[in-house]
Amino acid sequence: MSEANSTPRSSAYLVALSQAIHKKLQRALANSSQRRNLLQELFADIALEVDDRAKDVIVNKEEDIISPAEDVNDGLLCFYDVLADYFVRVPDSGKPILDLIVQLWSQSFASHIFALLFHKWLFEAHLDDHEVLLRYSSALVQGATNVFWIDIQTNTRRFQSLFRYLLADVALDHTRLNKIPVQAQRDMYLMLSRFILFYNSADKIDSFLKQCPVFPTAFFVGSPADIFVTELTDQLLKLKVEPVLLHYLSEIKVLQGMELRMTTSTRLKSCLYSFTSPGGPMYPTRAVRHAAWEALDLLFPVGRYPRHLISLFFRLLYPWYWPSSCWNFTISCIQAIFYSLLRLVFSTWEKIAKPKSP
């Protein structure tokens, strides 16, 4: 939205927000002992959802316009959404903040704050210095990775709008993607590969793979699909939050039919297989084991029955798992019999209740 559409009230509010951020950054720069806490507080503040009172100021209800950010993130509008758009429209308001962030570059949460506030500005500004552009784009990738991991650890989607912008408006749009150095393009592609399933963007995987930057063969061998699946496999092995892991295992079925190198396919298969057995090193729960088996059988149907037979054999080598296995097997059988009886009763009732034709 253009600056002319902003009401004086909303503009004054955004100026006040910028000044508050600037003051907290100045305090962090001046106070080395409290620097980390101050930056963490600032990060938490800009990641907050815009409350109703603030939204009344930002939203011009008479013209039904949201100023300056659109209502994104499935109805969740955060302060960083508003400020990121504001710093694109009014770059002079963000420059003092950016200068302070650069001075705090090596501190915790500095890259987080930069990624949230300046992820749109970076692709709209005209920066001629290659080193500065590389530093900013590297900080963006690092900061975005950190905030996406916060979402994973808490099983939330607070930073979904940031991810969608980097995916749809940058990675899938060469006019913006080519504004950053090739090294940063590759780093961003790898980062998005790790989180694309978490943020429910599986429908964009085909387009995403077609826009894959050129990788040096010394580091990456294979097609864009191989690179994507390799990053996704590494991500799976790092996940420790059960609901998130279950989400990945349910979404990973979109890989069905994807042509992969033998090494990539074997790596993915080994990763999924590691989640199918109880005990170390993964210690997956029963729900995770079943989800992993479903994904494994769907993606790699060849050898399905031998895999299950081998798994059963190894389970028999650990007697302490027998009681729980027998109990779960008994419960599953009882449920199957119960639902079969219900279906039989309902089908019989429908036949009895169905009126006979004369």
mmCIF file with all atom_site columns, N, CA and C in Angstrom, residues 196-197 201-203 205-206 228 232 248-258 298-299:
data_model
loop_
_atom_site.group_PDB
_atom_site.id
_atom_site.type_symbol
_atom_site.label_atom_id
_atom_site.label_alt_id
_atom_site.label_comp_id
_atom_site.label_asym_id
_atom_site.label_entity_id
_atom_site.label_seq_id
_atom_site.pdbx_PDB_ins_code
_atom_site.Cartn_x
_atom_site.Cartn_y
_atom_site.Cartn_z
_atom_site.occupancy
_atom_site.B_iso_or_equiv
_atom_site.pdbx_formal_charge
_atom_site.auth_seq_id
_atom_site.auth_comp_id
_atom_site.auth_asym_id
_atom_site.auth_atom_id
_atom_site.pdbx_PDB_model_num
ATOM 1  N N  . ILE A 1 196 ? 9.874  -26.445 4.094  1.00 0.00 ? 196 ILE A N  1
ATOM 2  C CA . ILE A 1 196 ? 8.732  -26.298 3.188  1.00 0.00 ? 196 ILE A CA 1
ATOM 3  C C  . ILE A 1 196 ? 7.561  -27.194 3.592  1.00 0.00 ? 196 ILE A C  1
ATOM 4  N N  . LEU A 1 197 ? 7.842  -28.384 4.114  1.00 0.00 ? 197 LEU A N  1
ATOM 5  C CA . LEU A 1 197 ? 6.759  -29.262 4.549  1.00 0.00 ? 197 LEU A CA 1
ATOM 6  C C  . LEU A 1 197 ? 6.149  -28.784 5.859  1.00 0.00 ? 197 LEU A C  1
ATOM 7  N N  . SER A 1 201 ? 3.507  -26.099 2.516  1.00 0.00 ? 201 SER A N  1
ATOM 8  C CA . SER A 1 201 ? 3.690  -25.580 1.157  1.00 0.00 ? 201 SER A CA 1
ATOM 9  C C  . SER A 1 201 ? 4.101  -26.683 0.193  1.00 0.00 ? 201 SER A C  1
ATOM 10 N N  . ALA A 1 202 ? 3.631  -27.899 0.468  1.00 0.00 ? 202 ALA A N  1
ATOM 11 C CA . ALA A 1 202 ? 3.999  -29.038 -0.390 1.00 0.00 ? 202 ALA A CA 1
ATOM 12 C C  . ALA A 1 202 ? 3.513  -28.855 -1.819 1.00 0.00 ? 202 ALA A C  1
ATOM 13 N N  . ASP A 1 203 ? 2.443  -28.083 -2.018 1.00 0.00 ? 203 ASP A N  1
ATOM 14 C CA . ASP A 1 203 ? 1.907  -27.880 -3.365 1.00 0.00 ? 203 ASP A CA 1
ATOM 15 C C  . ASP A 1 203 ? 2.840  -27.050 -4.240 1.00 0.00 ? 203 ASP A C  1
ATOM 16 N N  . ILE A 1 205 ? 6.208  -27.537 -4.288 1.00 0.00 ? 205 ILE A N  1
ATOM 17 C CA . ILE A 1 205 ? 7.495  -28.227 -4.423 1.00 0.00 ? 205 ILE A CA 1
ATOM 18 C C  . ILE A 1 205 ? 7.925  -28.321 -5.881 1.00 0.00 ? 205 ILE A C  1
ATOM 19 N N  . ASP A 1 206 ? 7.015  -28.630 -6.791 1.00 0.00 ? 206 ASP A N  1
ATOM 20 C CA . ASP A 1 206 ? 7.377  -28.749 -8.209 1.00 0.00 ? 206 ASP A CA 1
ATOM 21 C C  . ASP A 1 206 ? 7.949  -27.439 -8.743 1.00 0.00 ? 206 ASP A C  1
ATOM 22 N N  . PHE A 1 228 ? 17.110 -31.396 -2.597 1.00 0.00 ? 228 PHE A N  1
ATOM 23 C CA . PHE A 1 228 ? 15.942 -31.137 -1.750 1.00 0.00 ? 228 PHE A CA 1
ATOM 24 C C  . PHE A 1 228 ? 15.722 -32.282 -0.755 1.00 0.00 ? 228 PHE A C  1
ATOM 25 N N  . LEU A 1 232 ? 15.956 -32.439 3.349  1.00 0.00 ? 232 LEU A N  1
ATOM 26 C CA . LEU A 1 232 ? 14.773 -32.868 4.085  1.00 0.00 ? 232 LEU A CA 1
ATOM 27 C C  . LEU A 1 232 ? 15.093 -34.046 4.998  1.00 0.00 ? 232 LEU A C  1
ATOM 28 N N  . TYR A 1 248 ? 5.681  -33.931 9.507  1.00 0.00 ? 248 TYR A N  1
ATOM 29 C CA . TYR A 1 248 ? 6.629  -34.172 8.422  1.00 0.00 ? 248 TYR A CA 1
ATOM 30 C C  . TYR A 1 248 ? 6.392  -35.540 7.786  1.00 0.00 ? 248 TYR A C  1
ATOM 31 N N  . LEU A 1 249 ? 6.192  -36.552 8.617  1.00 0.00 ? 249 LEU A N  1
ATOM 32 C CA . LEU A 1 249 ? 6.018  -37.906 8.086  1.00 0.00 ? 249 LEU A CA 1
ATOM 33 C C  . LEU A 1 249 ? 4.731  -38.045 7.281  1.00 0.00 ? 249 LEU A C  1
ATOM 34 N N  . SER A 1 250 ? 3.722  -37.274 7.638  1.00 0.00 ? 250 SER A N  1
ATOM 35 C CA . SER A 1 250 ? 2.481  -37.312 6.857  1.00 0.00 ? 250 SER A CA 1
ATOM 36 C C  . SER A 1 250 ? 2.627  -36.529 5.547  1.00 0.00 ? 250 SER A C  1
ATOM 37 N N  . GLU A 1 251 ? 3.380  -35.431 5.579  1.00 0.00 ? 251 GLU A N  1
ATOM 38 C CA . GLU A 1 251 ? 3.555  -34.600 4.383  1.00 0.00 ? 251 GLU A CA 1
ATOM 39 C C  . GLU A 1 251 ? 4.588  -35.168 3.424  1.00 0.00 ? 251 GLU A C  1
ATOM 40 N N  . ILE A 1 252 ? 5.494  -35.986 3.946  1.00 0.00 ? 252 ILE A N  1
ATOM 41 C CA . ILE A 1 252 ? 6.598  -36.479 3.106  1.00 0.00 ? 252 ILE A CA 1
ATOM 42 C C  . ILE A 1 252 ? 6.107  -37.411 2.006  1.00 0.00 ? 252 ILE A C  1
ATOM 43 N N  . LYS A 1 253 ? 4.864  -37.818 2.093  1.00 0.00 ? 253 LYS A N  1
ATOM 44 C CA . LYS A 1 253 ? 4.306  -38.710 1.068  1.00 0.00 ? 253 LYS A CA 1
ATOM 45 C C  . LYS A 1 253 ? 4.214  -38.025 -0.291 1.00 0.00 ? 253 LYS A C  1
ATOM 46 N N  . VAL A 1 254 ? 4.379  -36.695 -0.333 1.00 0.00 ? 254 VAL A N  1
ATOM 47 C CA . VAL A 1 254 ? 4.356  -35.987 -1.621 1.00 0.00 ? 254 VAL A CA 1
ATOM 48 C C  . VAL A 1 254 ? 5.579  -36.337 -2.459 1.00 0.00 ? 254 VAL A C  1
ATOM 49 N N  . LEU A 1 255 ? 6.562  -36.981 -1.856 1.00 0.00 ? 255 LEU A N  1
ATOM 50 C CA . LEU A 1 255 ? 7.753  -37.374 -2.601 1.00 0.00 ? 255 LEU A CA 1
ATOM 51 C C  . LEU A 1 255 ? 7.521  -38.608 -3.459 1.00 0.00 ? 255 LEU A C  1
ATOM 52 N N  . GLN A 1 256 ? 6.349  -39.210 -3.342 1.00 0.00 ? 256 GLN A N  1
ATOM 53 C CA . GLN A 1 256 ? 6.059  -40.430 -4.103 1.00 0.00 ? 256 GLN A CA 1
ATOM 54 C C  . GLN A 1 256 ? 6.200  -40.169 -5.608 1.00 0.00 ? 256 GLN A C  1
ATOM 55 N N  . GLY A 1 257 ? 6.961  -41.030 -6.264 1.00 0.00 ? 257 GLY A N  1
ATOM 56 C CA . GLY A 1 257 ? 7.166  -40.900 -7.705 1.00 0.00 ? 257 GLY A CA 1
ATOM 57 C C  . GLY A 1 257 ? 8.299  -39.993 -8.103 1.00 0.00 ? 257 GLY A C  1
ATOM 58 N N  . MET A 1 258 ? 8.965  -39.340 -7.141 1.00 0.00 ? 258 MET A N  1
ATOM 59 C CA . MET A 1 258 ? 10.067 -38.436 -7.463 1.00 0.00 ? 258 MET A CA 1
ATOM 60 C C  . MET A 1 258 ? 11.310 -39.253 -7.830 1.00 0.00 ? 258 MET A C  1
ATOM 61 N N  . LEU A 1 298 ? 4.767  -46.523 1.541  1.00 0.00 ? 298 LEU A N  1
ATOM 62 C CA . LEU A 1 298 ? 4.229  -45.790 0.394  1.00 0.00 ? 298 LEU A CA 1
ATOM 63 C C  . LEU A 1 298 ? 5.332  -45.367 -0.576 1.00 0.00 ? 298 LEU A C  1
ATOM 64 N N  . LEU A 1 299 ? 6.435  -44.859 -0.043 1.00 0.00 ? 299 LEU A N  1
ATOM 65 C CA . LEU A 1 299 ? 7.510  -44.358 -0.897 1.00 0.00 ? 299 LEU A CA 1
ATOM 66 C C  . LEU A 1 299 ? 8.374  -45.480 -1.457 1.00 0.00 ? 299 LEU A C  1
#
